[in-house]
Amino acid sequence: MLTTNDDNIPEALCLIDGQWIAGEGPCKETISPSTGKPVSKVHYASAAQVDAAVKAAERAQLEWAKRPMAERADILIRAVDAIVPHVEELSVWVSREMGKTINESRYEMGPLTVDVSKAAVEDARRFGGSAPPPYDAAHTTRRVMTVYEPIGVAGLISPWNFPVDMLVGCVAALVVGNAVVWKPSEWAPLSPQLAARIFAEAGLPAGIFNLVYGGPEIGEALVTHPGVGVIGFIGSTAVGEQITRAAGVKRLLLELGGNGPMVVLDDADIDAAVQSAVESCFYMAGQVCTAAERLIVHEAIHDEFVSKLVERTKALRMGDPMDDLTEMGPISEERIMAKIERHVEDARAQGATIEVGGRRDGMYYEATVLTGVRPGMQIADEETFGPVAPIIKVASAAEALAIANDSPYGLSMAVWTSSLKTAFEMAEGLQAGAVAVNGGTNDWEINGPFGGYKKSGIGRELGEDSLRAFTNAKTISFNTL
Ligand code: NAD
């Protein structure tokens, strides 16, 4: 599956109109965060190659959209199934390139990519419109139907923390009759290319599925291309806002950043909440959009919660992501590490206490628990994207709710309580696309719509929501004269 050059470093290639070719732009090497050695490289596409990919997609889409849904669905199920025997190999590449543990990569490749892609195809098999009655009683001869039609070409842009998972977006866009140009992250290019190669070569017609690489300028070339009718973007809020400005009047599905609060109230099951906090704060070393970035803890149980969390945090196994027993891998890139260090230092300088952790060793950052955190500190107000559990002490559920919602983000939130009444009040009051009661912020439900309130995104993905995001509704009325 690999293309290597003289230096034996595998290179990710672009896929344009059915041809695998190197980008014409500058070369970027990926350094493995766990070994510090080059692990893959990619040549960025040129703007002309982006144009060629979009034009190939436009041509191929005309024929693809005419095929019956069942035929498109069968082709895509075969293409996704072709990935299954390679899940382990692809997981190894995800871990090598961006450093999450092999078990975290297996979860991305299996449940999150293969299973959810297949679910998108199955949802599409039954996806249809409606036949509402005419509004006006005088229209006795009128019959109405609403249908969902493909938009044309979908431009999909994805981040490095889930480098392959955007295949789900590709499948959702394709199954309803669009063609796709996907720009994976330039920071983890090989794993998406290997998955895309298996997928594309399992019977997809040339041109309907294209892959281009590059940084912000190539992303922008895709966003602003007149042939691209819908943008699916997963990434930071800052870039999501740039895309919103650059896209103009285009359909947008934006899955952006978060600053997830996990509220632990005085009647919570403390041991279960501590375990959930560990999983919410330290999964993927905190480099997840749905990570718990703020632990808002009631003063009555604060000290017991902190001491149990510190004990559990000390026992966490940090190390080689390829080792099955490792619970936390390295930080993926220096720019992420710099932000973590800046946020922890800002909190410490403003009076927070580092209960455990707070140090880096190469690209590893220790799992860290901070107490005495207050709104206004960078660690409380911004997305940190690191293995830090910042604890904010509160006196009541009402105060917890106000602090949780006092954020520009609203992606995933959680609350721990044993009161049904409080659970409902908090679940209904928290301003986020996902709320877990007696669960963690990463415990969002795959079978429901996924997306953010406020600056955490526009639109929803998964299930019918993804299919609607990649289609235009058309209402047709017939007069049966
Ligand atoms: P990023 O926004 O820096 O980059 C994401 C992608 O956008 C990359 O492919 C990049 O090349 C491209 N890009 C950068 N500038 C662009 C521009 N001006 N126009 C078009 N494309 C451009 O994000 P990242 O660092 O790769 O990923 C981490 C971020 O993604 C975090 O904020 C995280 O919360 C978020 N994220 C959100 C979800 C979600 O579902 N809500 C999932 C995963 C990650």
Short mmCIF file of C-alpha atoms and ligand atoms in Angstrom, two decimals:
data_model
loop_
_atom_site.label_atom_id
_atom_site.label_comp_id
_atom_site.label_asym_id
_atom_site.label_seq_id
_atom_site.Cartn_x
_atom_site.Cartn_y
_atom_site.Cartn_z
CA MET A 1 0.00 0.00 0.00
CA LEU A 2 2.94 2.35 0.54
CA THR A 3 4.72 4.62 -1.90
CA THR A 4 8.28 5.31 -0.75
CA ASN A 5 10.97 7.49 -2.26
CA ASP A 6 14.78 7.29 -2.06
CA ASP A 7 14.72 8.22 1.61
CA ASN A 8 12.28 5.37 2.35
CA ILE A 9 9.80 7.72 4.02
CA PRO A 10 6.33 6.85 2.76
CA GLU A 11 4.67 9.65 0.86
CA ALA A 12 0.97 10.47 0.79
CA LEU A 13 -0.30 11.10 -2.75
CA CYS A 14 -3.25 13.04 -4.06
CA LEU A 15 -6.08 11.29 -5.91
CA ILE A 16 -7.34 13.35 -8.83
CA ASP A 17 -9.79 11.92 -11.36
CA GLY A 18 -8.81 8.34 -10.49
CA GLN A 19 -5.03 8.95 -10.72
CA TRP A 20 -2.68 8.83 -7.73
CA ILE A 21 -0.19 11.67 -8.15
CA ALA A 22 2.18 13.68 -5.99
CA GLY A 23 1.20 17.25 -5.21
CA GLU A 24 3.05 19.95 -7.15
CA GLY A 25 3.58 22.15 -4.10
CA PRO A 26 6.07 22.15 -1.21
CA CYS A 27 6.90 19.01 0.74
CA LYS A 28 5.98 18.61 4.44
CA GLU A 29 7.41 15.87 6.63
CA THR A 30 5.47 14.40 9.55
CA ILE A 31 7.55 13.83 12.67
CA SER A 32 6.24 11.07 14.92
CA PRO A 33 5.63 12.66 18.34
CA SER A 34 6.58 9.45 20.13
CA THR A 35 9.91 8.76 18.37
CA GLY A 36 10.85 12.24 17.11
CA LYS A 37 11.68 10.67 13.72
CA PRO A 38 10.19 11.43 10.30
CA VAL A 39 7.39 8.98 9.66
CA SER A 40 5.67 10.20 6.49
CA LYS A 41 5.63 13.09 4.08
CA VAL A 42 3.36 14.79 1.61
CA HIS A 43 3.69 17.24 -1.27
CA TYR A 44 0.97 19.87 -1.12
CA ALA A 45 -1.34 20.10 -4.12
CA SER A 46 -1.17 23.23 -6.25
CA ALA A 47 -4.22 25.46 -6.76
CA ALA A 48 -4.35 24.06 -10.33
CA GLN A 49 -4.57 20.53 -8.91
CA VAL A 50 -7.42 21.56 -6.61
CA ASP A 51 -9.16 22.97 -9.66
CA ALA A 52 -8.56 19.72 -11.59
CA ALA A 53 -9.96 17.67 -8.69
CA VAL A 54 -13.10 19.81 -8.44
CA LYS A 55 -13.66 19.71 -12.22
CA ALA A 56 -13.22 15.91 -12.27
CA ALA A 57 -15.72 15.70 -9.42
CA GLU A 58 -18.21 17.91 -11.27
CA ARG A 59 -18.01 15.71 -14.38
CA ALA A 60 -18.27 12.41 -12.50
CA GLN A 61 -21.10 13.58 -10.26
CA LEU A 62 -23.55 13.97 -13.16
CA GLU A 63 -23.50 10.24 -13.89
CA TRP A 64 -23.13 9.14 -10.23
CA ALA A 65 -26.25 11.09 -9.17
CA LYS A 66 -28.34 9.30 -11.81
CA ARG A 67 -27.59 5.87 -10.36
CA PRO A 68 -30.27 4.37 -8.13
CA MET A 69 -29.71 4.84 -4.40
CA ALA A 70 -29.44 1.07 -3.89
CA GLU A 71 -26.60 0.85 -6.45
CA ARG A 72 -24.63 3.71 -4.85
CA ALA A 73 -25.23 2.17 -1.43
CA ASP A 74 -24.00 -1.28 -2.53
CA ILE A 75 -20.83 0.21 -4.06
CA LEU A 76 -20.09 2.20 -0.90
CA ILE A 77 -20.72 -0.72 1.47
CA ARG A 78 -18.23 -2.79 -0.57
CA ALA A 79 -15.71 0.07 -0.42
CA VAL A 80 -16.04 0.45 3.37
CA ASP A 81 -15.93 -3.33 3.86
CA ALA A 82 -12.63 -3.40 1.95
CA ILE A 83 -11.10 -1.39 4.81
CA VAL A 84 -12.04 -3.93 7.48
CA PRO A 85 -9.07 -6.33 6.99
CA HIS A 86 -6.72 -3.31 7.17
CA VAL A 87 -8.07 -1.73 10.39
CA GLU A 88 -5.07 -2.85 12.46
CA GLU A 89 -2.50 -1.63 9.91
CA LEU A 90 -4.30 1.70 9.52
CA SER A 91 -4.53 2.09 13.31
CA VAL A 92 -0.76 1.66 13.55
CA TRP A 93 -0.32 4.48 11.03
CA VAL A 94 -2.70 6.78 12.89
CA SER A 95 -0.71 6.22 16.10
CA ARG A 96 2.64 6.64 14.36
CA GLU A 97 1.67 9.91 12.74
CA MET A 98 -0.25 11.70 15.50
CA GLY A 99 0.66 9.76 18.64
CA LYS A 100 -2.61 8.60 20.15
CA THR A 101 -2.50 5.14 21.71
CA ILE A 102 -3.04 2.12 19.51
CA ASN A 103 -6.32 1.38 21.32
CA GLU A 104 -7.54 4.94 20.67
CA SER A 105 -6.59 4.55 16.98
CA ARG A 106 -8.40 1.20 16.78
CA TYR A 107 -11.52 2.94 18.12
CA GLU A 108 -11.23 5.65 15.47
CA MET A 109 -10.75 3.12 12.66
CA GLY A 110 -13.34 0.51 13.72
CA PRO A 111 -16.42 1.94 15.47
CA LEU A 112 -15.98 5.60 14.48
CA THR A 113 -15.00 5.14 10.83
CA VAL A 114 -16.03 1.72 9.48
CA ASP A 115 -19.20 1.23 11.55
CA VAL A 116 -20.49 4.81 11.32
CA SER A 117 -19.80 4.91 7.55
CA LYS A 118 -21.84 1.75 7.09
CA ALA A 119 -24.63 3.19 9.24
CA ALA A 120 -24.66 6.30 7.00
CA VAL A 121 -25.19 4.08 3.95
CA GLU A 122 -27.97 2.12 5.67
CA ASP A 123 -29.66 5.38 6.75
CA ALA A 124 -29.50 6.59 3.14
CA ARG A 125 -31.21 3.48 1.78
CA ARG A 126 -34.41 4.65 3.53
CA PHE A 127 -33.75 8.38 3.23
CA GLY A 128 -36.52 10.17 1.36
CA GLY A 129 -38.77 13.16 1.25
CA SER A 130 -42.33 13.73 2.29
CA ALA A 131 -45.73 14.45 0.78
CA PRO A 132 -47.31 17.23 2.83
CA PRO A 133 -50.96 18.21 2.22
CA PRO A 134 -51.45 21.51 0.37
CA TYR A 135 -51.85 24.52 2.66
CA ASP A 136 -54.94 25.95 1.03
CA ALA A 137 -58.26 24.05 1.21
CA ALA A 138 -59.17 25.44 -2.23
CA HIS A 139 -56.29 23.48 -3.80
CA THR A 140 -58.20 20.22 -4.08
CA THR A 141 -56.33 19.28 -7.25
CA ARG A 142 -52.87 19.97 -5.85
CA ARG A 143 -50.49 17.24 -4.69
CA VAL A 144 -47.19 18.15 -3.06
CA MET A 145 -43.91 16.27 -2.60
CA THR A 146 -40.58 17.22 -1.11
CA VAL A 147 -37.47 15.47 -2.40
CA TYR A 148 -33.80 15.71 -1.38
CA GLU A 149 -31.33 16.13 -4.23
CA PRO A 150 -27.51 16.06 -4.16
CA ILE A 151 -25.85 19.47 -4.05
CA GLY A 152 -23.04 18.59 -6.50
CA VAL A 153 -19.46 18.65 -5.24
CA ALA A 154 -18.73 18.47 -1.50
CA GLY A 155 -15.40 19.89 -0.28
CA LEU A 156 -14.42 18.14 2.96
CA ILE A 157 -11.61 19.37 5.24
CA SER A 158 -10.44 17.46 8.31
CA PRO A 159 -8.16 17.82 11.39
CA TRP A 160 -5.16 15.78 12.58
CA ASN A 161 -6.68 14.43 15.82
CA PHE A 162 -9.11 12.13 13.98
CA PRO A 163 -7.22 11.94 10.68
CA VAL A 164 -9.26 9.18 9.00
CA ASP A 165 -12.72 9.67 10.51
CA MET A 166 -13.78 12.19 7.80
CA LEU A 167 -14.31 9.14 5.60
CA VAL A 168 -17.75 9.06 7.27
CA GLY A 169 -18.49 12.53 5.85
CA CYS A 170 -17.24 11.38 2.43
CA VAL A 171 -19.56 8.35 2.52
CA ALA A 172 -22.57 10.44 3.62
CA ALA A 173 -21.97 12.97 0.83
CA LEU A 174 -21.38 10.26 -1.79
CA VAL A 175 -24.31 8.03 -0.96
CA VAL A 176 -26.85 10.80 -1.58
CA GLY A 177 -25.29 11.46 -4.99
CA ASN A 178 -22.57 14.07 -4.51
CA ALA A 179 -18.94 13.80 -5.61
CA VAL A 180 -16.23 14.58 -3.06
CA VAL A 181 -12.91 16.40 -2.83
CA TRP A 182 -11.36 15.65 0.59
CA LYS A 183 -8.46 17.62 2.05
CA PRO A 184 -7.13 15.70 5.05
CA SER A 185 -4.89 17.38 7.60
CA GLU A 186 -1.34 18.11 6.45
CA TRP A 187 -0.19 17.08 9.97
CA ALA A 188 -1.19 13.40 9.63
CA PRO A 189 -1.43 12.72 5.89
CA LEU A 190 -0.58 9.06 5.36
CA SER A 191 -3.28 7.28 7.37
CA PRO A 192 -6.14 9.02 5.49
CA GLN A 193 -4.41 8.34 2.19
CA LEU A 194 -4.03 4.63 2.93
CA ALA A 195 -7.69 4.37 3.95
CA ALA A 196 -8.76 6.41 0.90
CA ARG A 197 -6.75 4.17 -1.41
CA ILE A 198 -8.45 0.98 -0.21
CA PHE A 199 -11.83 2.70 -0.31
CA ALA A 200 -11.40 4.21 -3.80
CA GLU A 201 -9.94 1.08 -5.36
CA ALA A 202 -12.82 -1.13 -4.22
CA GLY A 203 -14.99 -0.14 -7.18
CA LEU A 204 -15.67 3.59 -6.97
CA PRO A 205 -16.01 5.25 -10.41
CA ALA A 206 -13.05 7.56 -11.23
CA GLY A 207 -13.56 11.19 -10.32
CA ILE A 208 -16.31 10.93 -7.71
CA PHE A 209 -13.83 10.71 -4.83
CA ASN A 210 -10.71 12.91 -4.89
CA LEU A 211 -8.01 13.65 -2.33
CA VAL A 212 -5.84 16.77 -2.18
CA TYR A 213 -3.33 17.84 0.45
CA GLY A 214 -2.17 21.21 1.65
CA GLY A 215 -2.29 23.82 4.36
CA PRO A 216 -4.63 26.78 4.86
CA GLU A 217 -4.17 28.16 1.33
CA ILE A 218 -5.18 24.87 -0.31
CA GLY A 219 -8.09 24.54 2.11
CA GLU A 220 -9.18 28.02 1.10
CA ALA A 221 -8.81 27.20 -2.61
CA LEU A 222 -11.28 24.36 -2.06
CA VAL A 223 -13.67 26.47 0.04
CA THR A 224 -13.80 29.31 -2.50
CA HIS A 225 -13.89 27.15 -5.65
CA PRO A 226 -17.10 27.98 -7.54
CA GLY A 227 -17.59 24.30 -8.35
CA VAL A 228 -17.86 23.33 -4.66
CA GLY A 229 -21.43 23.66 -3.41
CA VAL A 230 -21.13 22.40 0.17
CA ILE A 231 -18.30 22.48 2.69
CA GLY A 232 -17.97 19.88 5.44
CA PHE A 233 -15.34 21.05 7.91
CA ILE A 234 -14.03 19.54 11.14
CA GLY A 235 -11.44 21.67 12.91
CA SER A 236 -10.89 24.68 15.12
CA THR A 237 -13.37 27.50 15.70
CA ALA A 238 -10.83 30.06 14.45
CA VAL A 239 -10.52 28.32 11.07
CA GLY A 240 -14.27 27.64 10.99
CA GLU A 241 -14.84 31.38 11.24
CA GLN A 242 -12.35 32.03 8.40
CA ILE A 243 -14.15 29.45 6.27
CA THR A 244 -17.52 31.05 7.02
CA ARG A 245 -16.18 34.38 5.75
CA ALA A 246 -14.43 32.91 2.68
CA ALA A 247 -17.22 30.57 1.56
CA GLY A 248 -19.85 33.22 0.87
CA VAL A 249 -23.25 31.76 0.07
CA LYS A 250 -22.52 28.03 0.26
CA ARG A 251 -23.92 25.26 2.37
CA LEU A 252 -21.78 24.72 5.48
CA LEU A 253 -21.49 21.86 7.96
CA LEU A 254 -18.99 22.99 10.60
CA GLU A 255 -17.85 20.81 13.52
CA LEU A 256 -15.61 23.04 15.62
CA GLY A 257 -13.86 23.36 18.97
CA GLY A 258 -15.16 22.92 22.50
CA ASN A 259 -14.44 23.73 26.15
CA GLY A 260 -16.48 20.96 27.74
CA PRO A 261 -17.55 21.34 31.37
CA MET A 262 -18.18 18.31 33.56
CA VAL A 263 -20.26 19.26 36.59
CA VAL A 264 -19.97 17.08 39.73
CA LEU A 265 -22.64 17.90 42.32
CA ASP A 266 -22.77 17.10 46.05
CA ASP A 267 -25.05 14.07 45.55
CA ALA A 268 -22.86 12.45 42.83
CA ASP A 269 -21.38 8.95 42.93
CA ILE A 270 -17.86 10.27 43.54
CA ASP A 271 -15.88 7.16 42.57
CA ALA A 272 -17.74 6.85 39.26
CA ALA A 273 -17.36 10.59 38.61
CA VAL A 274 -13.59 10.40 39.27
CA GLN A 275 -13.20 7.53 36.79
CA SER A 276 -15.28 9.45 34.25
CA ALA A 277 -13.18 12.60 34.79
CA VAL A 278 -10.00 10.61 34.05
CA GLU A 279 -11.52 9.31 30.82
CA SER A 280 -12.93 12.71 29.85
CA CYS A 281 -9.78 14.75 30.58
CA PHE A 282 -7.00 12.35 29.59
CA TYR A 283 -8.42 10.29 26.67
CA MET A 284 -6.16 11.01 23.67
CA ALA A 285 -4.12 13.16 26.09
CA GLY A 286 -7.04 15.59 26.06
CA GLN A 287 -6.71 16.23 22.32
CA VAL A 288 -10.41 15.68 21.61
CA CYS A 289 -13.06 18.28 20.77
CA THR A 290 -15.39 16.70 23.37
CA ALA A 291 -12.76 16.47 26.14
CA ALA A 292 -13.67 17.70 29.63
CA GLU A 293 -11.77 20.99 29.77
CA ARG A 294 -13.37 22.21 33.05
CA LEU A 295 -14.35 20.13 36.08
CA ILE A 296 -16.94 22.17 38.00
CA VAL A 297 -17.14 20.54 41.42
CA HIS A 298 -19.47 21.22 44.38
CA GLU A 299 -17.61 22.44 47.49
CA ALA A 300 -19.21 19.77 49.71
CA ILE A 301 -17.40 16.94 47.90
CA HIS A 302 -14.50 18.95 46.40
CA ASP A 303 -11.69 17.69 48.64
CA GLU A 304 -12.67 14.02 48.42
CA PHE A 305 -13.07 14.31 44.63
CA VAL A 306 -9.68 16.00 44.26
CA SER A 307 -7.80 13.50 46.40
CA LYS A 308 -9.32 10.52 44.54
CA LEU A 309 -8.68 12.15 41.16
CA VAL A 310 -5.05 12.88 42.05
CA GLU A 311 -4.55 9.27 43.18
CA ARG A 312 -6.07 7.89 39.96
CA THR A 313 -4.12 10.38 37.82
CA LYS A 314 -0.79 9.30 39.36
CA ALA A 315 -1.55 5.71 38.36
CA LEU A 316 -2.17 6.57 34.69
CA ARG A 317 0.30 4.81 32.35
CA MET A 318 1.82 7.35 29.94
CA GLY A 319 4.19 6.03 27.30
CA ASP A 320 4.73 4.39 23.91
CA PRO A 321 1.46 4.69 21.95
CA MET A 322 2.17 1.33 20.28
CA ASP A 323 2.09 -0.50 23.63
CA ASP A 324 -1.32 -2.04 24.26
CA LEU A 325 -1.10 -1.19 27.97
CA THR A 326 -0.38 2.54 27.47
CA GLU A 327 -3.25 4.72 28.63
CA MET A 328 -1.95 8.10 27.42
CA GLY A 329 0.37 8.95 24.54
CA PRO A 330 2.33 12.09 23.63
CA ILE A 331 1.14 15.51 22.50
CA SER A 332 0.88 15.56 18.74
CA GLU A 333 2.62 18.83 17.86
CA GLU A 334 4.75 21.54 19.37
CA ARG A 335 2.05 24.22 18.75
CA ILE A 336 -0.38 22.20 20.92
CA MET A 337 2.28 21.66 23.60
CA ALA A 338 3.08 25.39 23.70
CA LYS A 339 -0.60 26.21 24.33
CA ILE A 340 -0.88 23.64 27.14
CA GLU A 341 2.24 25.04 28.85
CA ARG A 342 0.98 28.61 28.42
CA HIS A 343 -2.44 27.80 29.91
CA VAL A 344 -1.02 25.91 32.92
CA GLU A 345 1.52 28.67 33.60
CA ASP A 346 -1.19 31.36 33.36
CA ALA A 347 -3.36 29.43 35.86
CA ARG A 348 -0.42 28.91 38.24
CA ALA A 349 0.55 32.59 38.03
CA GLN A 350 -3.04 33.55 38.91
CA GLY A 351 -3.12 31.35 42.01
CA ALA A 352 -4.13 27.86 40.85
CA THR A 353 -2.36 24.88 42.47
CA ILE A 354 -0.78 22.06 40.47
CA GLU A 355 -1.87 18.99 42.50
CA VAL A 356 -0.11 16.53 40.20
CA GLY A 357 1.64 16.72 36.81
CA GLY A 358 2.41 20.04 35.14
CA ARG A 359 5.70 18.97 33.54
CA ARG A 360 6.76 18.02 30.03
CA ASP A 361 9.33 15.49 28.89
CA GLY A 362 9.97 15.81 25.14
CA MET A 363 6.56 15.56 23.49
CA TYR A 364 4.96 14.00 26.58
CA TYR A 365 3.00 16.18 29.01
CA GLU A 366 2.06 14.67 32.35
CA ALA A 367 -1.60 14.16 33.23
CA THR A 368 -2.24 17.24 35.33
CA VAL A 369 -4.79 18.20 38.00
CA LEU A 370 -5.20 21.89 38.85
CA THR A 371 -7.25 23.24 41.76
CA GLY A 372 -8.23 26.82 42.52
CA VAL A 373 -9.12 27.47 38.89
CA ARG A 374 -11.48 30.38 38.21
CA PRO A 375 -13.28 31.72 35.14
CA GLY A 376 -11.06 34.35 33.55
CA MET A 377 -7.99 32.11 33.50
CA GLN A 378 -6.98 30.95 30.02
CA ILE A 379 -7.30 27.31 31.09
CA ALA A 380 -10.95 27.92 32.05
CA ASP A 381 -11.98 30.12 29.13
CA GLU A 382 -10.15 28.63 26.13
CA GLU A 383 -9.85 25.20 24.52
CA THR A 384 -6.57 23.80 25.91
CA PHE A 385 -6.48 20.47 24.02
CA GLY A 386 -4.18 18.81 26.55
CA PRO A 387 -4.19 16.36 29.47
CA VAL A 388 -5.24 18.86 32.10
CA ALA A 389 -8.11 18.58 34.62
CA PRO A 390 -8.78 22.17 35.82
CA ILE A 391 -11.08 22.15 38.86
CA ILE A 392 -13.44 25.06 39.55
CA LYS A 393 -15.10 24.92 43.02
CA VAL A 394 -18.76 26.03 43.24
CA ALA A 395 -21.35 26.38 46.00
CA SER A 396 -24.50 25.28 44.15
CA ALA A 397 -25.94 23.61 41.06
CA ALA A 398 -27.14 27.03 39.87
CA GLU A 399 -23.61 28.45 40.06
CA ALA A 400 -22.26 25.37 38.23
CA LEU A 401 -24.83 25.83 35.45
CA ALA A 402 -24.03 29.52 35.04
CA ILE A 403 -20.27 28.86 34.81
CA ALA A 404 -20.73 25.91 32.42
CA ASN A 405 -22.78 28.06 30.05
CA ASP A 406 -20.58 31.15 30.33
CA SER A 407 -18.55 30.11 27.30
CA PRO A 408 -18.51 30.79 23.57
CA TYR A 409 -18.48 27.00 23.07
CA GLY A 410 -21.28 24.45 23.39
CA LEU A 411 -20.21 21.07 22.07
CA SER A 412 -20.40 18.43 24.83
CA MET A 413 -21.24 18.85 28.52
CA ALA A 414 -21.76 16.44 31.42
CA VAL A 415 -23.29 16.42 34.87
CA TRP A 416 -23.04 13.98 37.80
CA THR A 417 -25.95 13.88 40.26
CA SER A 418 -28.19 11.25 41.87
CA SER A 419 -31.27 13.49 41.81
CA LEU A 420 -33.62 12.97 38.88
CA LYS A 421 -34.94 16.51 39.28
CA THR A 422 -31.45 18.08 39.21
CA ALA A 423 -30.46 15.83 36.30
CA PHE A 424 -33.35 17.13 34.20
CA GLU A 425 -32.81 20.75 35.22
CA MET A 426 -29.12 20.55 34.34
CA ALA A 427 -29.63 18.55 31.13
CA GLU A 428 -32.24 21.03 29.93
CA GLY A 429 -30.22 24.04 31.07
CA LEU A 430 -26.79 23.16 29.64
CA GLN A 431 -26.26 24.87 26.28
CA ALA A 432 -24.60 22.16 24.20
CA GLY A 433 -25.29 19.76 21.35
CA ALA A 434 -24.58 16.80 23.65
CA VAL A 435 -25.22 16.44 27.39
CA ALA A 436 -24.33 13.31 29.36
CA VAL A 437 -25.99 12.73 32.73
CA ASN A 438 -23.82 10.51 34.94
CA GLY A 439 -21.40 10.10 32.05
CA GLY A 440 -18.39 11.94 30.66
CA THR A 441 -18.11 14.58 27.96
CA ASN A 442 -16.67 12.00 25.56
CA ASP A 443 -19.77 9.80 26.08
CA TRP A 444 -21.83 11.38 23.31
CA GLU A 445 -24.19 9.03 21.51
CA ILE A 446 -23.29 7.90 17.99
CA ASN A 447 -26.94 7.17 17.12
CA GLY A 448 -28.01 10.77 17.71
CA PRO A 449 -27.24 14.00 15.82
CA PHE A 450 -23.79 15.40 16.64
CA GLY A 451 -22.76 19.06 16.57
CA GLY A 452 -22.34 22.20 18.57
CA TYR A 453 -24.21 25.18 19.97
CA LYS A 454 -22.67 28.66 19.66
CA LYS A 455 -19.10 28.71 18.26
CA SER A 456 -18.81 24.91 18.38
CA GLY A 457 -20.36 24.59 14.96
CA ILE A 458 -23.08 24.98 12.39
CA GLY A 459 -25.37 22.06 11.52
CA ARG A 460 -25.45 18.49 12.71
CA GLU A 461 -23.84 15.30 11.45
CA LEU A 462 -24.65 11.59 11.77
CA GLY A 463 -27.85 9.86 10.73
CA GLU A 464 -30.38 11.77 8.67
CA ASP A 465 -28.75 15.06 9.69
CA SER A 466 -25.64 14.26 7.62
CA LEU A 467 -27.74 13.24 4.65
CA ARG A 468 -29.75 16.49 4.85
CA ALA A 469 -26.51 18.50 5.18
CA PHE A 470 -25.36 17.17 1.80
CA THR A 471 -28.68 17.60 -0.05
CA ASN A 472 -30.97 20.36 -1.25
CA ALA A 473 -34.65 20.07 -0.40
CA LYS A 474 -36.93 20.64 -3.37
CA THR A 475 -40.71 20.96 -3.09
CA ILE A 476 -42.65 19.99 -6.21
CA SER A 477 -46.37 20.65 -6.52
CA PHE A 478 -48.56 18.92 -9.14
CA ASN A 479 -51.93 20.05 -10.25
CA THR A 480 -54.05 17.04 -11.13
CA LEU A 481 -56.30 18.98 -13.51
P1 NAD B 1 -7.42 23.42 12.29
O1 NAD B 1 -8.65 24.24 12.27
O2 NAD B 1 -6.13 24.07 12.54
O3 NAD B 1 -7.26 22.64 10.89
C1 NAD B 1 -8.28 21.78 10.40
C2 NAD B 1 -8.14 21.67 8.89
O4 NAD B 1 -8.40 22.94 8.31
C3 NAD B 1 -6.77 21.24 8.39
O5 NAD B 1 -6.94 20.34 7.33
C4 NAD B 1 -6.16 22.55 7.89
O6 NAD B 1 -5.21 22.39 6.86
C5 NAD B 1 -7.40 23.26 7.35
N1 NAD B 1 -7.30 24.72 7.28
C6 NAD B 1 -6.52 25.54 8.03
N2 NAD B 1 -6.75 26.83 7.69
C7 NAD B 1 -7.69 26.82 6.71
C8 NAD B 1 -8.35 27.83 5.95
N3 NAD B 1 -8.10 29.12 6.13
N4 NAD B 1 -9.28 27.46 5.03
C9 NAD B 1 -9.58 26.16 4.86
N5 NAD B 1 -8.97 25.14 5.53
C10 NAD B 1 -8.04 25.47 6.44
O7 NAD B 1 -7.69 22.26 13.38
P2 NAD B 1 -6.71 21.11 13.87
O8 NAD B 1 -5.65 21.70 14.73
O9 NAD B 1 -6.31 20.25 12.73
O10 NAD B 1 -7.72 20.25 14.78
C11 NAD B 1 -8.00 20.52 16.12
C12 NAD B 1 -9.30 21.33 16.24
O11 NAD B 1 -10.37 20.60 15.63
C13 NAD B 1 -9.72 21.54 17.68
O12 NAD B 1 -10.20 22.84 17.85
C14 NAD B 1 -10.84 20.51 17.88
O13 NAD B 1 -11.75 20.85 18.90
C15 NAD B 1 -11.47 20.52 16.52
N6 NAD B 1 -12.21 19.28 16.27
C16 NAD B 1 -13.58 19.34 16.28
C17 NAD B 1 -14.32 18.18 16.10
C18 NAD B 1 -15.82 18.21 16.13
O14 NAD B 1 -16.43 17.23 15.70
N7 NAD B 1 -16.44 19.27 16.62
C19 NAD B 1 -13.66 16.95 15.90
C20 NAD B 1 -12.27 16.94 15.88
C21 NAD B 1 -11.56 18.12 16.06
#
